[in-house]
Amino acid sequence: MGNKTQELKNILDTNNYKLTSQRDLILQILADNEGEHLSAEEIYNIVKQRDSGIGLATVYRTLELFGELGIVQQLNFDDNCRRYELEENNNEHHHHLICIDCGAVIEFNDQILEEFETDLEKKYDFLVTEHSIKFYGYCENC
Amino acid sequence: MGNKTQELKNILDTNNYKLTSQRDLILQILADNEGEHLSAEEIYNIVKQRDSGIGLATVYRTLELFGELGIVQQLNFDDNCRRYELEENNNEHHHHLICIDCGAVIEFNDQILEEFETDLEKKYDFLVTEHSIKFYGYCENC
DNA sequence: AAATAGAACGAAAATGATTATCACTACCTA
DNA sequence: TAGGTAGTGATAATCATTTTCGTTCTATTT
Ligand SMILES: [Mn+2]
Ligand SMILES: [Mn+2]
Ligand SMILES: [Zn+2]
Ligand SMILES: [Zn+2]
């Protein structure tokens, strides 16, 4: 059992879910495509190449579950579908610059925003658990 | 012709669109509900009280048009529908804290983020035209 | 190893917000 | 007044996502 697989099994066990070949495969695909921001449909198409019997509903269900377990992050680039990427295991968030011309996605990390977030929490007596930060515009090629 | 209506007419004229009773009414509803973040359906229900003949498609079309003309801002609070609010005429953006328990939405302005954005633009040679910034968590009551 | 209970799955139908279509109306201009 | 066109309302279409339901797999107990 591979390293990634064992880690997945641990998380699933802890939360009373079972390790299945479909879940394992979907995780591998996500890992193999680090840096991409794939939609469920795109993941489905890749997964099908290795397991032609898999169902689209299972892909959706698995991504939903992975989201709840903190394994993946769900993204919304306003292109009419949800996108997914592996959550990084260290707690170094990153966010996205999205080119509205060519669709390129650039990642940046958000150390600087930490302070801003803390200030907001105090000011509004609000406990931030998550944030979504996106900048839209034109990349260097466009 | 009211003040708001005249202003709307000016914008529409400039862009070769016509002032219609439906467009006027939808703008009024948005203005009457400043601070809310209404969905198309919610706007439709309010609008219907004053013009029972209006169609839902017209509400969608008008909101789309208003978005293009910079009259409204389109928001996505990840609750499965687009939401709308009037763009402020001064150029003071604001963003949102969204309570994942009770749904409360708190607004904050983003002076501090200006600098951050400028840094990003330089660092990645990227021209930012728009940004979406949301914090999710628990409000003071939850 | 067989039996069993419950979790997970695949196919297909359902959902629901949004968009497209199309016939009709309102408005403008000649 | 007639003709051209933008805008509208009803309705159908779209399409990502969710739900349903009968079947299959997994883990556990005999
Ligand atoms: Mn990313
Ligand atoms: Mn707001
Ligand atoms: Zn680009
Ligand atoms: Zn709350």
XYZ file of N, CA and C in Angstrom, chain B residues 38-109:
216
model
N -29.484 40.456 -2.613
C -30.618 39.696 -3.119
C -30.246 38.839 -4.321
N -30.909 37.705 -4.435
C -30.777 36.855 -5.622
C -31.792 37.305 -6.665
N -31.639 36.814 -7.879
C -32.570 37.172 -8.951
C -34.001 36.789 -8.568
N -34.144 35.628 -8.014
C -35.467 35.143 -7.614
C -36.076 36.049 -6.535
N -35.253 36.434 -5.577
C -35.753 37.307 -4.515
C -36.171 38.655 -5.083
N -35.372 39.178 -5.980
C -35.711 40.445 -6.621
C -37.008 40.294 -7.409
N -37.113 39.188 -8.109
C -38.313 38.905 -8.892
C -39.554 38.935 -8.012
N -39.476 38.307 -6.857
C -40.638 38.257 -5.961
C -41.032 39.633 -5.443
N -40.038 40.461 -5.170
C -40.345 41.816 -4.699
C -40.920 42.647 -5.843
N -40.315 42.533 -6.990
C -40.734 43.303 -8.158
C -42.169 42.956 -8.555
N -42.503 41.698 -8.448
C -43.841 41.235 -8.843
C -44.958 41.924 -8.063
N -44.633 42.312 -6.830
C -45.645 42.980 -6.015
C -46.074 44.308 -6.632
N -45.171 44.925 -7.391
C -45.501 46.217 -7.985
C -45.841 46.106 -9.465
N -45.384 45.055 -10.095
C -45.689 44.843 -11.513
C -45.854 43.348 -11.713
N -47.101 42.905 -11.548
C -47.341 41.461 -11.523
C -47.087 40.811 -12.879
N -46.980 41.617 -13.915
C -46.790 41.045 -15.248
C -45.344 40.794 -15.615
N -44.433 41.230 -14.778
C -43.020 41.120 -15.139
C -42.569 39.652 -15.196
N -41.650 39.368 -16.079
C -41.167 37.998 -16.229
C -39.821 37.791 -15.555
N -39.599 36.575 -15.092
C -38.336 36.271 -14.423
C -37.160 36.481 -15.378
N -37.368 36.147 -16.646
C -36.293 36.314 -17.630
C -35.854 37.768 -17.721
N -36.801 38.655 -17.612
C -36.470 40.078 -17.669
C -35.615 40.496 -16.475
N -35.928 39.928 -15.329
C -35.123 40.226 -14.147
C -33.684 39.771 -14.381
N -33.514 38.558 -14.863
C -32.165 38.055 -15.153
C -31.470 38.927 -16.191
N -32.183 39.240 -17.262
C -31.579 40.051 -18.323
C -31.154 41.410 -17.804
N -32.013 42.008 -16.999
C -31.720 43.343 -16.489
C -30.519 43.319 -15.550
N -30.467 42.316 -14.690
C -29.345 42.230 -13.762
C -28.041 41.993 -14.517
N -28.108 41.180 -15.558
C -26.942 40.951 -16.407
C -26.482 42.272 -17.039
N -27.451 43.003 -17.587
C -27.140 44.303 -18.200
C -26.558 45.268 -17.175
N -27.203 45.358 -16.033
C -26.714 46.243 -14.980
C -25.289 45.868 -14.571
N -25.011 44.608 -14.582
C -23.646 44.166 -14.277
C -22.647 44.696 -15.293
N -23.001 44.559 -16.570
C -22.112 45.049 -17.636
C -21.917 46.560 -17.553
N -22.961 47.261 -17.172
C -22.902 48.726 -17.116
C -22.296 49.226 -15.809
N -21.926 48.308 -14.937
C -21.322 48.715 -13.673
C -22.314 49.275 -12.674
N -23.594 48.971 -12.887
C -24.615 49.475 -11.970
C -24.751 48.567 -10.757
N -24.643 47.279 -11.002
C -24.660 46.344 -9.874
C -23.394 45.510 -9.858
N -23.149 44.947 -8.694
C -22.052 44.016 -8.531
C -22.644 42.631 -8.337
N -22.064 41.648 -8.972
C -22.540 40.281 -8.832
C -21.727 39.590 -7.748
N -22.417 38.909 -6.869
C -21.742 38.270 -5.748
C -22.008 36.780 -5.744
N -21.070 36.061 -5.204
C -21.239 34.619 -5.077
C -20.884 34.210 -3.654
N -21.909 33.895 -2.874
C -21.681 33.507 -1.487
C -21.702 31.983 -1.332
N -21.494 31.280 -2.426
C -21.470 29.822 -2.395
C -22.757 29.237 -1.837
N -23.856 29.905 -2.082
C -25.127 29.335 -1.639
C -26.001 29.008 -2.839
N -25.316 28.696 -3.921
C -26.022 28.130 -5.063
C -26.856 29.120 -5.884
N -26.605 30.409 -5.701
C -27.223 31.365 -6.603
C -26.409 32.652 -6.591
N -26.489 33.386 -7.683
C -25.794 34.654 -7.753
C -26.594 35.702 -6.979
N -25.904 36.605 -6.368
C -26.570 37.672 -5.630
C -26.100 39.016 -6.166
N -26.901 40.042 -5.908
C -26.631 41.336 -6.518
C -26.752 42.447 -5.497
N -25.926 43.472 -5.677
C -26.108 44.686 -4.887
C -25.645 45.869 -5.724
N -26.198 47.035 -5.434
C -25.818 48.239 -6.157
C -24.339 48.522 -5.955
N -23.677 48.851 -7.040
C -22.299 49.324 -6.961
C -22.329 50.716 -6.320
N -21.418 50.970 -5.412
C -21.400 52.326 -4.839
C -20.795 53.286 -5.869
N -21.327 54.504 -5.936
C -20.893 55.443 -6.979
C -19.500 55.992 -6.717
N -19.176 56.267 -5.473
C -17.776 56.549 -5.174
C -17.022 55.243 -5.392
N -15.713 55.314 -5.477
C -15.030 54.054 -5.787
C -14.514 53.334 -4.533
N -15.373 53.312 -3.528
C -15.005 52.614 -2.301
C -15.580 51.206 -2.268
N -14.784 50.302 -2.717
C -15.176 48.898 -2.665
C -15.480 48.453 -1.248
N -16.233 47.408 -1.144
C -16.307 46.733 0.144
C -16.377 45.234 -0.106
N -16.126 44.470 0.926
C -16.172 43.010 0.807
C -16.942 42.439 1.977
N -16.963 41.107 2.080
C -17.925 40.490 2.985
C -17.353 39.441 3.925
N -17.873 39.485 5.141
C -17.693 38.400 6.098
C -19.014 37.637 6.108
N -18.965 36.336 5.886
C -20.192 35.563 5.762
C -20.256 34.528 6.874
N -21.303 34.605 7.675
C -21.449 33.644 8.780
C -21.970 32.321 8.238
N -21.207 31.248 8.486
C -21.591 29.949 7.936
C -22.636 29.281 8.807
N -23.002 29.943 9.899
C -24.043 29.376 10.744
C -25.389 30.044 10.452
N -25.474 31.361 10.636
C -26.755 32.058 10.479
C -26.879 32.790 9.147
N -25.812 32.834 8.376
C -25.906 33.477 7.071
C -25.734 34.988 7.088
N -25.532 35.556 8.230
C -25.328 37.005 8.321
C -24.171 37.436 7.427
N -24.306 38.621 6.852
C -23.252 39.157 6.014
C -22.806 40.504 6.561
N -21.545 40.615 6.872
C -20.985 41.855 7.393
C -20.096 42.452 6.309
N -20.190 43.755 6.118
C -19.397 44.393 5.073
C -18.199 45.107 5.672
N -17.092 45.067 4.960
C -15.937 45.860 5.401
C -15.297 46.468 4.168
N -14.644 47.605 4.329
C -14.025 48.172 3.138
C -12.558 47.804 3.063
